[in-house]
Short mmCIF file of C-alpha atoms in Angstrom, two decimals:
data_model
loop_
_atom_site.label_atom_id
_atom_site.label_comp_id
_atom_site.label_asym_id
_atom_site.label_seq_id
_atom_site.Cartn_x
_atom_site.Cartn_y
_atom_site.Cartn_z
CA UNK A 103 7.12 -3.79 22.17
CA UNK A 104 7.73 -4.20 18.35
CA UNK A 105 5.07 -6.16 16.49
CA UNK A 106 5.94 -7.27 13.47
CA UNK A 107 2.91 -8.31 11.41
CA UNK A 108 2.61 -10.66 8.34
CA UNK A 109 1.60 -7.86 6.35
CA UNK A 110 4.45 -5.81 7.32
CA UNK A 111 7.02 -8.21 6.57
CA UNK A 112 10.08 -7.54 3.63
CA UNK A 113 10.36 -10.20 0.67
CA UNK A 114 13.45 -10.72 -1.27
CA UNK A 115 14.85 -12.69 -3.52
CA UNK A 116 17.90 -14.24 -4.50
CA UNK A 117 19.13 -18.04 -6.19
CA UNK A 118 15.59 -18.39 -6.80
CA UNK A 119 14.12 -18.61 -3.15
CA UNK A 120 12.40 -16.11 -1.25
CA UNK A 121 13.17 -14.84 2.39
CA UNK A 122 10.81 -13.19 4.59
CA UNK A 123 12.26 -10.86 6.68
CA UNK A 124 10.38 -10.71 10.43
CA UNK A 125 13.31 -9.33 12.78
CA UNK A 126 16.09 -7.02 11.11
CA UNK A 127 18.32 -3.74 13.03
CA UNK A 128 15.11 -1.90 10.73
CA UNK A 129 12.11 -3.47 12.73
CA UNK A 130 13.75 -3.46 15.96
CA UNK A 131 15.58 -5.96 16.65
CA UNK A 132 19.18 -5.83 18.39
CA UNK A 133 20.99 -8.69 18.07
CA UNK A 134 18.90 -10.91 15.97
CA UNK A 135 17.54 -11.69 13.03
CA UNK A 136 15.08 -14.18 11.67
CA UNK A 137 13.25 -14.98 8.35
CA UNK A 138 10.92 -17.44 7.13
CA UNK A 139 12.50 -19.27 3.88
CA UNK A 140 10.71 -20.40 0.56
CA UNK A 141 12.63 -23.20 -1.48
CA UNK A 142 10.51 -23.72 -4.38
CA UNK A 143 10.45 -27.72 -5.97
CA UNK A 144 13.23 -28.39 -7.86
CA UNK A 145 15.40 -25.56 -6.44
CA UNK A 146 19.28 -26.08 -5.92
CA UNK A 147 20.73 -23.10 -3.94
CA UNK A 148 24.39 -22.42 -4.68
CA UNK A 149 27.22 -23.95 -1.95
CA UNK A 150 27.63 -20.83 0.39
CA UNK A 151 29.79 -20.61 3.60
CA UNK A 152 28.30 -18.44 6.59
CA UNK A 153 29.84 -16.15 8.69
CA UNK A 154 27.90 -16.95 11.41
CA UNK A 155 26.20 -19.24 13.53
CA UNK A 156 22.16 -20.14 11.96
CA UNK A 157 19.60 -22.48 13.30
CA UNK A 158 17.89 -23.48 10.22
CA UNK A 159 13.95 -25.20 11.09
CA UNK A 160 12.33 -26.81 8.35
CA UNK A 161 8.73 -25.73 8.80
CA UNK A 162 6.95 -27.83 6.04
CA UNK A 163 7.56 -30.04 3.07
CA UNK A 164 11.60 -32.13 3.07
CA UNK A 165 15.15 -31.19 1.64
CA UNK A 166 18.74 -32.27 0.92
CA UNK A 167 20.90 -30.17 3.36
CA UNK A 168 24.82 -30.71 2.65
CA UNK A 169 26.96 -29.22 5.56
CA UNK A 170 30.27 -29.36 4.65
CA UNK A 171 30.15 -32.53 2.30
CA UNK A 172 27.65 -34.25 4.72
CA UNK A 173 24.14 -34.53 3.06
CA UNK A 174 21.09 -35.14 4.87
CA UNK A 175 17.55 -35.50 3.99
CA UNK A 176 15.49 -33.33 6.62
CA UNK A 177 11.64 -33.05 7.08
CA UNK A 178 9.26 -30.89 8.76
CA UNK A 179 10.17 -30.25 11.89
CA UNK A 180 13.65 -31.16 11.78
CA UNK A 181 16.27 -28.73 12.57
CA UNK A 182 19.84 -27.91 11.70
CA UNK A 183 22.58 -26.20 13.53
CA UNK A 184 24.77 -24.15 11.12
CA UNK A 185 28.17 -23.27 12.87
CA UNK A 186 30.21 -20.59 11.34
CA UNK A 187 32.28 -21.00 8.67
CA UNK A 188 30.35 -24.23 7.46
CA UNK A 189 29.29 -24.50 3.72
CA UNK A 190 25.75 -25.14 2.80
CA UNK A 191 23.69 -26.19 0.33
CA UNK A 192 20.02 -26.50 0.26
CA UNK A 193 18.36 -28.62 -2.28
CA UNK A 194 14.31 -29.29 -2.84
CA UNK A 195 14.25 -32.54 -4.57
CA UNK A 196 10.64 -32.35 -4.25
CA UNK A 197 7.55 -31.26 -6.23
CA UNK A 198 6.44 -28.63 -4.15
CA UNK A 199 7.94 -25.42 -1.92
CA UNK A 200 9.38 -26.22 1.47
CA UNK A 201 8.98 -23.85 4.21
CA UNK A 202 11.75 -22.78 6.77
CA UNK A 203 12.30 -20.35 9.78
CA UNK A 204 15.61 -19.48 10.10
CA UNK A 205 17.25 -17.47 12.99
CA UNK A 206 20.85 -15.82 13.18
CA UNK A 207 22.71 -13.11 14.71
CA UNK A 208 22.55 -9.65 12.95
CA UNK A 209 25.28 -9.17 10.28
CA UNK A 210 25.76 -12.26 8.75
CA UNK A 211 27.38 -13.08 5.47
CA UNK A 212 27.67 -15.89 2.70
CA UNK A 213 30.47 -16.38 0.20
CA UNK A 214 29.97 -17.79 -2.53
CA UNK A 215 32.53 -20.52 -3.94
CA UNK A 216 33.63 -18.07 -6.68
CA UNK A 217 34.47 -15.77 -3.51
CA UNK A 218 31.27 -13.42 -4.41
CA UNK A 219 30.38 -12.27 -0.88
CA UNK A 220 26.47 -11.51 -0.10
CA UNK A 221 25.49 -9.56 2.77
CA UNK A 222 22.00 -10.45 2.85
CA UNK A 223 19.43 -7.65 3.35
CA UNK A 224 17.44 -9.91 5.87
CA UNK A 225 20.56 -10.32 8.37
CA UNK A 226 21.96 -7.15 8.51
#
């Protein structure tokens, strides 16, 4: 049974947010993948559009989520269903970080609206 510890788990960064990577192909897992996000105050992530489906729970603290043009304050404990090929932005109007868990299937890609594509490290 793989454990995954706090200690054990990958940081990157990218946009100026963190992701925590618990469940990558690397620590075990087959057809998932989940991280815990870190949206520091002020923070205005780039528009991206995902290749595939994410459930996106807000853990602590409130943002703007836009989903294709729609934007929608959420707060702990709220959650939002991503469907592929959706744009997102993510937005901390706020004064301090927000915390999220976020879960997807392995493989998972963002474009960028310049067309940059990013294969995160935490999804694949």
């Amino acid at each position: 049974m793989p454990v995954i510890r706090s200690s054990e788990a990958v940081t990157h960064e990218i946009h100026g947010a963190r992701f925590v990577s618990y469940a990558t192909p690397l620590s075990g897992s087959k057809e998932l993948c989940a991280w815990r996000g870190e949206i520091p105050a002020g923070l205005k992530a780039p528009a991206h559009t995902v290749s595939r489906e994410e459930i996106f729970h807000l853990l602590d603290g409130e943002l703007l989520i836009t989903l294709d043009g729609r934007t929608d304050r959420i707060t702990a404990g709220d959650t939002v269903i991503i469907n592929p090929g959706a744009t997102l932005t993510v937005e901390n109007p706020t004064d301090r970080t927000a915390y999220s868990w976020v879960t997807t299937s392995i493989g998972l890609e963002a474009r960028l609206a310049d067309g940059t594509r990013i294969a995160p490290p935490w999804a694949n």
